[in-house]
Coordinates of C-alpha atoms and ligand atoms in Angstrom, one line a residue:
Chain A
X1239 CA 65.2 37.7 135.8
X1240 CA 64.5 34.1 136.1
X1241 CA 61.7 32.8 138.3
X1242 CA 62.5 30.1 140.8
X1243 CA 60.0 28.1 142.7
X1244 CA 61.5 27.9 146.2
X1245 CA 58.8 26.5 148.5
X1246 CA 55.2 25.6 149.2
X1247 CA 53.5 28.4 151.1
X1248 CA 52.9 26.0 153.9
X1249 CA 56.7 25.4 154.2
X1250 CA 57.3 28.8 155.8
X1251 CA 55.1 29.3 158.9
X1252 CA 53.7 32.7 159.6
X1253 CA 56.3 34.8 161.3
X1254 CA 59.0 32.4 160.2
X1255 CA 61.6 32.3 157.4
X1256 CA 63.6 29.9 155.4
X1257 CA 66.9 30.2 153.5
X1258 CA 67.2 29.0 149.9
X1259 CA 70.2 28.8 147.7
X1260 CA 69.2 30.4 144.4
X1261 CA 71.8 30.9 141.7
X1262 CA 74.6 30.7 144.1
X1263 CA 73.1 33.2 146.5
X1264 CA 71.6 32.6 149.9
X1265 CA 68.1 34.1 149.8
X1266 CA 65.9 34.3 152.9
X1267 CA 62.2 34.3 152.4
X1268 CA 60.0 35.7 155.3
X1269 CA 56.3 35.0 155.8
X1270 CA 54.7 38.0 157.5
X1271 CA 51.1 38.8 157.9
X1272 CA 50.2 36.5 155.0
X1273 CA 52.8 38.1 152.7
X1274 CA 56.1 36.8 151.5
X1275 CA 59.3 38.8 151.2
X1276 CA 62.7 37.7 149.9
X1277 CA 66.0 39.3 150.7
X1278 CA 69.7 38.5 150.3
X1279 CA 70.6 36.6 153.5
X1280 CA 73.4 39.0 154.3
X1281 CA 73.4 42.3 156.1
X1282 CA 75.0 45.1 154.1
X1283 CA 76.8 46.4 157.2
X1284 CA 79.1 43.5 158.3
X1285 CA 77.4 40.5 156.7
X1286 CA 75.3 39.0 159.5
X1287 CA 72.8 36.3 158.4
X1288 CA 69.4 38.1 158.2
X1289 CA 67.6 34.8 158.7
X1290 CA 68.5 35.3 162.4
X1291 CA 67.1 38.9 162.4
X1292 CA 64.2 39.8 164.7
X1293 CA 61.0 40.7 162.9
X1294 CA 59.9 43.9 164.7
X1295 CA 57.5 46.7 164.4
X1296 CA 58.3 50.2 163.2
X1297 CA 58.6 52.3 166.4
X1298 CA 58.2 56.0 166.0
X1299 CA 57.9 58.9 168.3
X1300 CA 56.5 62.2 167.1
X1301 CA 57.8 63.8 170.3
X1302 CA 59.5 62.6 173.5
X1303 CA 57.1 60.6 175.6
X1304 CA 54.8 59.6 172.7
X1305 CA 55.4 56.3 171.0
X1306 CA 53.7 54.6 168.0
X1307 CA 54.1 51.1 166.7
X1308 CA 53.2 50.4 163.1
X1309 CA 53.8 47.7 160.4
X1310 CA 54.2 45.0 163.0
X1311 CA 56.6 42.3 162.0
X1312 CA 57.6 44.0 158.7
X1313 CA 60.9 45.5 159.9
X1314 CA 64.0 43.4 160.2
X1315 CA 66.4 44.0 163.1
X1316 CA 69.8 42.7 162.2
X1317 CA 71.0 39.9 164.6
X1318 CA 74.3 41.7 165.2
X1319 CA 74.3 45.5 165.4
X1320 CA 70.6 45.9 165.2
X1321 CA 70.3 48.0 162.1
X1322 CA 66.7 47.9 160.8
X1323 CA 65.6 47.2 157.3
X1324 CA 62.3 47.4 155.6
X1325 CA 61.3 43.9 154.4
X1326 CA 59.4 45.3 151.5
X1327 CA 62.2 47.3 149.9
X1328 CA 65.4 46.2 151.7
X1329 CA 65.8 49.8 152.6
X1330 CA 67.6 50.7 155.8
X1331 CA 66.0 53.0 158.3
X1332 CA 69.4 54.0 159.5
X1333 CA 71.0 55.6 156.5
X1334 CA 68.5 54.8 153.7
X1335 CA 70.3 56.6 151.0
X1336 CA 73.4 54.5 151.3
X1337 CA 72.4 51.2 152.9
X1338 CA 70.1 48.7 151.4
X1339 CA 69.7 44.9 151.5
X1340 CA 69.2 43.4 148.1
X1341 CA 65.5 42.4 147.9
X1342 CA 63.8 40.2 145.3
X1343 CA 60.3 40.2 143.9
X1344 CA 58.2 37.4 145.4
X1345 CA 55.0 35.9 144.0
X1346 CA 52.7 33.3 145.3
X1347 CA 51.0 31.2 142.6
X1348 CA 48.8 28.2 142.7
X1349 CA 50.1 24.9 141.4
X1350 CA 47.5 25.0 138.7
X1351 CA 48.8 28.3 137.3
X1352 CA 52.3 27.0 137.5
X1353 CA 51.5 24.0 135.5
X1354 CA 50.2 26.2 132.8
X1355 CA 53.1 28.6 132.8
X1356 CA 56.7 28.2 131.5
X1357 CA 58.4 28.3 134.8
X1358 CA 57.8 24.9 136.3
X1359 CA 61.0 23.6 137.8
X1360 CA 61.5 20.1 136.4
X1361 CA 62.8 18.6 139.5
X1362 CA 60.2 20.1 141.7
X1363 CA 57.1 18.1 142.4
X1364 CA 54.0 20.2 141.7
X1365 CA 50.9 19.5 143.7
X1366 CA 48.1 21.4 142.2
X1367 CA 46.3 21.8 145.5
X1368 CA 49.2 23.8 147.0
X1369 CA 50.4 27.4 146.6
X1370 CA 54.0 28.0 145.8
X1371 CA 56.4 30.8 146.7
X1372 CA 58.3 32.1 143.6
X1373 CA 61.4 34.3 143.9
X1374 CA 62.7 36.3 140.9
X1375 CA 66.5 36.4 140.8
Chain B
X1136 CA 103.3 27.1 170.9
X1137 CA 107.0 26.9 170.1
X1138 CA 106.4 25.7 166.6
X1139 CA 104.7 29.0 165.9
X1140 CA 107.7 31.0 167.1
X1141 CA 110.3 28.8 165.4
X1142 CA 108.7 29.0 162.0
X1143 CA 110.5 31.4 159.6
X1144 CA 108.5 34.6 160.2
X1145 CA 109.4 36.2 156.9
X1146 CA 108.4 33.3 154.7
X1147 CA 105.2 33.0 156.7
X1148 CA 104.5 36.7 156.2
X1149 CA 104.9 36.4 152.4
X1150 CA 102.5 33.4 152.4
X1151 CA 100.2 35.4 154.8
X1152 CA 99.4 38.0 152.1
X1153 CA 96.8 35.7 150.8
X1154 CA 95.9 34.1 154.1
X1155 CA 96.2 36.2 157.2
X1156 CA 95.3 34.3 160.3
X1157 CA 93.6 36.4 162.9
X1158 CA 94.4 37.0 166.5
X1159 CA 91.2 38.0 168.2
X1160 CA 91.9 39.8 171.5
X1161 CA 88.4 39.8 172.9
X1162 CA 86.5 36.5 172.9
X1163 CA 83.8 36.0 175.6
X1164 CA 83.4 32.5 177.0
X1165 CA 80.5 32.1 179.3
X1166 CA 79.5 29.7 182.1
X1167 CA 77.1 27.1 181.0
X1168 CA 75.9 26.3 184.5
X1169 CA 76.9 27.5 187.9
X1170 CA 77.9 24.0 188.8
X1171 CA 80.7 24.3 186.3
X1172 CA 82.3 27.1 188.2
X1173 CA 81.3 25.8 191.7
X1174 CA 83.6 22.8 191.4
X1175 CA 86.5 25.3 191.7
X1176 CA 85.1 27.0 194.8
X1177 CA 85.2 26.1 198.5
X1178 CA 81.8 25.0 199.8
X1179 CA 81.4 28.2 201.8
X1180 CA 81.4 30.3 198.6
X1181 CA 79.3 27.8 196.6
X1182 CA 76.6 28.3 199.2
X1183 CA 77.1 32.1 199.2
X1184 CA 76.7 32.2 195.4
X1185 CA 73.5 30.1 195.6
X1186 CA 72.0 32.0 198.5
X1187 CA 73.0 35.6 197.7
X1188 CA 73.8 35.6 194.0
X1189 CA 76.2 37.9 192.4
X1190 CA 76.3 41.5 193.5
X1191 CA 74.1 43.8 195.5
X1192 CA 73.7 46.3 192.8
X1193 CA 72.3 43.8 190.3
X1194 CA 68.8 42.3 190.4
X1195 CA 67.9 38.8 191.5
X1196 CA 70.1 35.8 191.1
X1197 CA 70.6 34.7 187.5
X1198 CA 69.3 37.9 186.0
X1199 CA 71.1 40.8 184.3
X1200 CA 69.9 44.4 184.8
X1201 CA 68.2 44.5 181.4
X1202 CA 68.7 42.9 178.1
X1203 CA 71.1 45.6 176.8
X1204 CA 70.1 45.5 173.1
X1205 CA 69.5 41.7 173.0
X1206 CA 69.2 39.0 175.6
X1207 CA 72.5 38.5 177.4
X1208 CA 73.9 41.2 175.1
X1209 CA 74.5 38.5 172.5
X1210 CA 74.3 38.1 168.8
X1211 CA 70.9 36.6 167.9
X1212 CA 72.7 33.9 165.9
X1213 CA 75.1 32.9 168.7
X1214 CA 72.8 30.8 170.9
X1215 CA 74.2 27.3 170.8
X1216 CA 71.8 24.7 169.3
X1217 CA 72.7 22.5 172.3
X1218 CA 71.3 25.0 174.8
X1219 CA 73.0 27.2 177.3
X1220 CA 73.9 30.9 176.9
X1221 CA 76.0 32.3 173.9
X1222 CA 79.7 31.6 174.4
X1223 CA 79.1 28.5 176.6
X1224 CA 79.6 25.8 174.0
X1225 CA 83.1 25.3 172.7
X1226 CA 82.2 23.2 169.7
X1227 CA 79.7 25.8 168.6
X1228 CA 82.3 28.6 169.1
X1229 CA 84.7 26.6 166.9
X1230 CA 82.1 26.1 164.3
X1231 CA 80.7 29.6 164.3
X1232 CA 83.7 31.7 165.1
X1233 CA 87.2 30.2 165.3
X1234 CA 87.1 28.0 162.2
X1235 CA 85.3 30.1 159.6
X1236 CA 87.2 33.3 160.6
X1237 CA 90.5 31.5 160.7
X1238 CA 91.3 32.6 164.2
X1239 CA 94.8 31.6 165.1
X1240 CA 94.4 32.7 168.8
X1241 CA 91.6 34.1 170.8
X1242 CA 92.2 35.9 174.1
X1243 CA 89.5 35.0 176.6
X1244 CA 87.7 37.8 178.5
X1245 CA 85.3 36.5 181.1
X1246 CA 82.6 38.9 182.3
X1247 CA 80.2 36.4 184.0
X1248 CA 79.1 36.9 187.6
X1249 CA 80.1 40.6 187.6
X1250 CA 83.5 39.4 188.7
X1251 CA 85.0 42.8 189.1
X1252 CA 82.0 44.5 190.7
X1253 CA 82.0 42.5 193.8
X1254 CA 82.2 44.6 196.9
X1255 CA 82.4 41.5 199.1
X1256 CA 86.0 41.2 198.4
X1257 CA 86.4 37.6 199.7
X1258 CA 83.6 36.4 197.5
X1259 CA 85.0 38.4 194.6
X1260 CA 88.3 36.6 195.2
X1261 CA 86.7 33.2 195.3
X1262 CA 84.9 33.7 192.0
X1263 CA 88.0 35.2 190.3
X1264 CA 90.0 32.2 191.4
X1265 CA 87.3 29.8 190.3
X1266 CA 87.0 31.4 186.9
X1267 CA 90.8 31.4 186.4
X1268 CA 90.8 27.6 186.9
X1269 CA 87.6 27.2 184.8
X1270 CA 89.2 29.1 181.9
X1271 CA 91.9 26.5 181.7
X1272 CA 89.8 23.4 182.4
X1273 CA 86.9 24.3 180.1
X1274 CA 88.6 26.3 177.4
X1275 CA 92.4 26.5 177.0
X1276 CA 93.0 22.8 177.9
X1277 CA 90.4 21.7 175.3
X1278 CA 91.2 24.3 172.6
X1279 CA 94.8 25.5 172.3
X1280 CA 93.8 28.5 170.3
X1281 CA 92.1 30.0 173.3
X1282 CA 94.3 31.8 175.8
X1283 CA 93.3 32.7 179.3
X1284 CA 93.7 35.9 181.3
X1285 CA 94.4 36.0 185.0
X1286 CA 91.5 37.8 186.6
X1287 CA 92.6 39.8 189.7
X1288 CA 90.3 42.3 191.2
X1289 CA 92.6 45.1 192.4
X1290 CA 90.5 46.4 195.3
X1291 CA 91.9 43.5 197.4
X1292 CA 95.5 44.0 196.4
X1293 CA 96.8 41.3 198.6
X1294 CA 94.5 38.7 197.1
X1295 CA 95.2 40.0 193.6
X1296 CA 99.0 39.5 194.1
X1297 CA 98.5 36.0 195.6
X1298 CA 96.2 35.0 192.7
X1299 CA 98.7 36.4 190.1
X1300 CA 101.5 34.4 191.7
X1301 CA 99.4 31.2 191.8
X1302 CA 98.4 31.5 188.1
X1303 CA 101.8 32.7 187.0
X1304 CA 103.2 29.5 188.4
X1305 CA 100.8 27.5 186.2
X1306 CA 102.2 29.6 183.4
X1307 CA 99.5 29.3 180.8
X1308 CA 97.9 32.8 181.1
X1309 CA 98.8 35.6 178.7
X1310 CA 97.6 38.7 180.5
X1311 CA 96.5 40.0 183.9
X1312 CA 93.0 41.6 183.9
X1313 CA 92.0 44.2 186.4
X1314 CA 88.7 46.0 187.0
X1315 CA 87.8 48.8 184.6
X1316 CA 85.7 50.6 187.1
X1317 CA 87.4 49.9 190.4
X1318 CA 86.7 51.8 193.7
X1319 CA 89.4 54.3 192.7
X1320 CA 90.9 55.5 189.4
X1321 CA 93.4 53.0 188.1
X1322 CA 96.4 55.2 188.5
X1323 CA 96.2 55.3 192.3
X1324 CA 99.2 54.0 194.2
X1325 CA 97.2 51.4 196.1
X1326 CA 97.1 49.4 192.9
X1327 CA 100.8 49.8 192.1
X1328 CA 101.9 46.5 193.6
X1329 CA 99.9 44.7 191.0
X1330 CA 101.5 46.8 188.2
X1331 CA 104.9 46.0 189.6
X1332 CA 104.2 42.3 189.6
X1333 CA 102.8 42.4 186.1
X1334 CA 105.9 44.2 184.9
X1335 CA 108.2 41.6 186.5
X1336 CA 106.3 38.8 185.0
X1337 CA 106.2 40.4 181.6
X1338 CA 102.5 40.0 181.4
X1339 CA 100.4 42.8 179.9
X1340 CA 97.7 44.4 182.0
X1341 CA 94.3 44.0 180.4
X1342 CA 91.5 46.4 181.1
X1343 CA 88.2 45.3 179.6
X1344 CA 85.6 48.0 180.0
X1345 CA 82.0 47.3 181.0
X1346 CA 80.2 45.8 184.0
X1347 CA 78.9 47.6 187.0
X1348 CA 81.2 49.2 189.4
X1349 CA 79.8 51.2 192.3
X1350 CA 79.9 54.5 190.3
X1351 CA 77.6 55.8 187.7
X1352 CA 79.3 54.9 184.4
X1353 CA 79.4 58.5 183.3
X1354 CA 80.8 61.5 185.0
X1355 CA 77.4 63.1 184.7
X1356 CA 75.5 60.3 186.6
X1357 CA 73.4 57.3 185.6
X1358 CA 72.2 57.2 182.0
X1359 CA 68.5 56.6 181.1
X1360 CA 69.1 54.5 178.0
X1361 CA 71.3 51.7 177.0
X1362 CA 72.5 53.6 174.0
X1363 CA 73.6 56.3 176.4
X1364 CA 75.3 53.8 178.7
X1365 CA 77.1 52.3 175.7
X1366 CA 78.6 55.6 174.9
X1367 CA 80.0 55.7 178.4
X1368 CA 82.6 53.0 177.7
X1369 CA 84.6 55.6 175.9
X1370 CA 84.4 58.0 178.9
X1371 CA 85.5 55.3 181.2
X1372 CA 88.5 54.5 179.1
X1373 CA 89.5 58.1 178.7
X1374 CA 89.3 58.6 182.4
X1375 CA 91.4 55.5 183.1
X1376 CA 94.0 56.4 180.5
X1377 CA 94.2 59.9 182.0
X1378 CA 94.6 58.5 185.5
X1379 CA 97.2 55.9 184.6
X1380 CA 99.3 58.4 182.6
X1381 CA 99.0 61.4 184.9
X1382 CA 99.5 59.5 188.1
X1383 CA 102.8 58.3 186.6
X1384 CA 102.2 54.5 186.1
X1385 CA 104.1 54.2 182.8
X1386 CA 106.8 56.5 184.2
X1387 CA 107.2 54.3 187.3
X1388 CA 106.8 51.0 185.4
X1389 CA 108.5 51.6 182.0
X1390 CA 108.2 48.0 180.9
X1391 CA 104.5 47.6 181.8
X1392 CA 102.3 47.1 178.8
X1393 CA 98.6 48.1 179.2
X1394 CA 95.8 46.9 176.9
X1395 CA 92.5 48.8 176.7
X1396 CA 89.8 46.3 175.6
X1397 CA 86.4 47.0 174.2
X1398 CA 86.7 50.7 174.4
X1399 CA 87.2 51.3 170.6
X1400 CA 89.8 53.9 169.7
X1401 CA 88.0 57.0 168.3
X1402 CA 88.3 58.9 171.6
X1403 CA 92.1 58.5 171.9
X1404 CA 93.3 61.5 169.9
X1405 CA 91.2 64.2 171.6
X1406 CA 91.9 62.7 175.1
X1407 CA 95.6 62.7 174.3
X1408 CA 95.8 66.2 172.7
X1409 CA 94.0 67.6 175.7
X1410 CA 96.4 65.9 178.1
X1411 CA 99.4 67.2 176.2
X1412 CA 98.1 70.8 176.0
X1413 CA 97.3 70.8 179.7
X1414 CA 100.5 69.2 180.6
X1415 CA 102.3 72.2 179.2
X1416 CA 100.3 74.5 181.5
X1417 CA 100.3 72.3 184.6
X1418 CA 103.7 70.6 184.4
X1419 CA 104.6 71.8 187.9
X1420 CA 101.6 70.0 189.3
X1421 CA 102.8 66.6 188.0
X1422 CA 106.6 67.0 188.0
X1423 CA 106.9 63.2 188.2
X1424 CA 106.1 63.1 184.5
X1425 CA 109.3 63.3 182.5
X1426 CA 107.6 63.3 179.1
X1427 CA 104.5 64.5 177.3
X1428 CA 101.5 62.3 178.1
X1429 CA 101.1 61.4 174.4
X1430 CA 104.6 59.8 174.4
X1431 CA 103.5 57.5 177.2
X1432 CA 100.4 56.7 175.3
X1433 CA 102.3 55.8 172.2
X1434 CA 104.7 53.5 174.0
X1435 CA 102.9 51.8 176.8
X1436 CA 99.3 51.3 175.7
X1437 CA 97.5 49.2 173.1
X1438 CA 93.9 49.4 172.2
X1439 CA 91.6 46.7 170.8
X1440 CA 89.6 47.8 167.8
X1441 CA 86.0 46.8 168.6
X1442 CA 83.5 48.5 168.6
X1443 CA 85.1 50.1 165.6
X1444 CA 84.2 53.7 164.8
X1445 CA 82.3 54.2 161.6
X1446 CA 82.5 57.8 160.5
X1447 CA 80.4 58.8 157.5
X1448 CA 83.5 59.3 155.5
X1449 CA 86.0 56.5 155.3
X1450 CA 88.9 58.9 155.2
X1451 CA 88.2 59.9 158.8
X1452 CA 88.6 56.4 160.0
X1453 CA 91.8 56.3 157.9
X1454 CA 93.2 59.3 159.7
X1455 CA 92.1 57.9 163.1
X1456 CA 94.1 54.7 162.4
X1457 CA 97.1 56.7 161.3
X1458 CA 96.9 59.0 164.3
X1459 CA 96.5 56.3 166.9
X1460 CA 99.1 54.2 165.0
X1461 CA 98.6 50.8 163.4
X1462 CA 101.2 49.4 165.8
X1463 CA 98.9 50.3 168.8
X1464 CA 95.8 48.5 167.5
X1465 CA 94.8 44.9 168.2
X1466 CA 91.9 43.4 166.3
X1467 CA 89.1 42.2 168.5
X1468 CA 85.7 40.7 167.6
X1469 CA 83.8 40.7 171.0
X1470 CA 82.3 37.4 170.0
X1471 CA 79.5 36.5 170.8
X1472 CA 78.1 39.9 171.7
X1473 CA 75.7 41.9 169.8
X1474 CA 78.2 44.5 168.7
X1475 CA 80.6 41.8 167.3
X1476 CA 83.0 43.0 164.6
X1477 CA 83.7 40.7 161.7
X1478 CA 87.4 41.0 160.7
X1479 CA 86.4 40.8 157.0
X1480 CA 84.0 43.7 156.9
X1481 CA 84.5 45.8 160.1
X1482 CA 87.1 48.2 158.7
X1483 CA 85.2 50.5 156.3
X1484 CA 88.5 51.9 155.0
X1485 CA 91.2 50.1 153.0
X1486 CA 94.3 49.1 155.0
X1487 CA 97.7 48.5 153.6
X1488 CA 99.1 45.0 153.7
X1489 CA 101.5 46.1 156.5
X1490 CA 98.7 47.6 158.5
X1491 CA 96.6 44.6 158.2
X1492 CA 99.3 42.3 159.3
X1493 CA 100.0 44.4 162.3
X1494 CA 96.4 45.0 163.4
X1495 CA 95.1 41.5 162.8
X1496 CA 98.1 39.5 163.9
X1497 CA 101.6 40.9 164.4
X1498 CA 100.9 43.4 167.3
X1499 CA 99.1 40.8 169.4
X1500 CA 101.6 38.1 168.6
X1501 CA 104.4 40.3 169.9
X1502 CA 102.5 41.7 172.9
X1503 CA 101.2 38.3 174.1
X1504 CA 104.3 36.4 173.0
X1505 CA 102.3 34.0 171.1
Ligands
FES1766 S1 76.0 43.3 160.4 FE1 73.9 43.9 160.3 S2 73.9 45.7 161.5 FE2 75.9 45.1 161.5

């Protein structure tokens, strides 16, 4: 897998996302609770753009009348038919064995580390004071 | 339009193997602002709309009962960047839907203002009339791919006929839409004058399920959840199919074509099997039927595909399509609503080239004479 620097951490506001073309694929990077997650920008069901998904909480109910919210903002709700996907793994909550969004490893590294490493994109201006979001594709 | 008909169909079909243009039988335009529609209404009803809003069974003016899965039941990506509700911006509809999906024609289905749920029949008539004019002025006149339907609420039969005549004279509408949940089941004789006129004019009768009639949407009463209500579309369709067939509408109007819109098609086999079986036992109760109910279903009714059923095993969808018949199915997307079907990915089972051509284009072209 090659590593691609896609953005400065400050380019993607908390709770927001941004789509990047990486090796011919549209990849959407989400910024949730200080973490970054990258997924293919295409729902495996009928192809909706996941960049338009709602970032929701996991809602569970151990029994009728009792409701629990957890992992706030980490679940994606597809903008079309509402299937939910786990941002961490791309796994669907609907039929997890069969349905999964392709997800990609994401790292955040400081400009300083990048300069030292082998993966500095030539055309990408590196500001040592910033942190960068790196997607492995 | 005539250039489409005159083109050599065969040559076009061969070329179409690689590029099949889509006829989408369920596209929802919506009203950007009440003033757009008010210009087509007499002052008296403009004031009524502003003062009393839409319908007594819905909440306050400008609101819907609840979001129904997502605000305005829309795809989250369908809000026009220029503002206004999903489906209200023609340019955005072109860019997001008509162009990329290569839609040859889209049949308009207007749901705004609870058109068909109005119990104040004069007000209902005024908004139906206004919306019929608005469909041409705001949509079909500006975009020849979009075809309008004549909305005619059947509970005021006299008005419905007058409105059908008025629009038929204009001549640009491809279908007559009646209420899916009227005050009485659709097979009742009080509605027959509308069916007679539709048959004479050669316009299909469209029945788009949804909206709020006065009745609970299920035979069992009012549902608690939206997911429960959404299921009820199939019950409504099954009830209306049963009423139309058993009351003798296709028997009485052999050239009438009836299109069920937005009900999907998974429920058709069992509804029809049951009717056939019971018909054998109760034939003497409905002696006006000359044939088995399934024969009427297979000759007089068409069904749009969305929301498509997705059984766990693709082969079950396959048998469903075979049973209902590829010549009965019309592709529909339901754009811009949340349960939109994308023609490229919605069918989770392979279709033959002939089936694809029929479902995505040929059936609708013949039915709507496009
Ligand atoms: S396209 Fe995502 S749930 Fe259907």
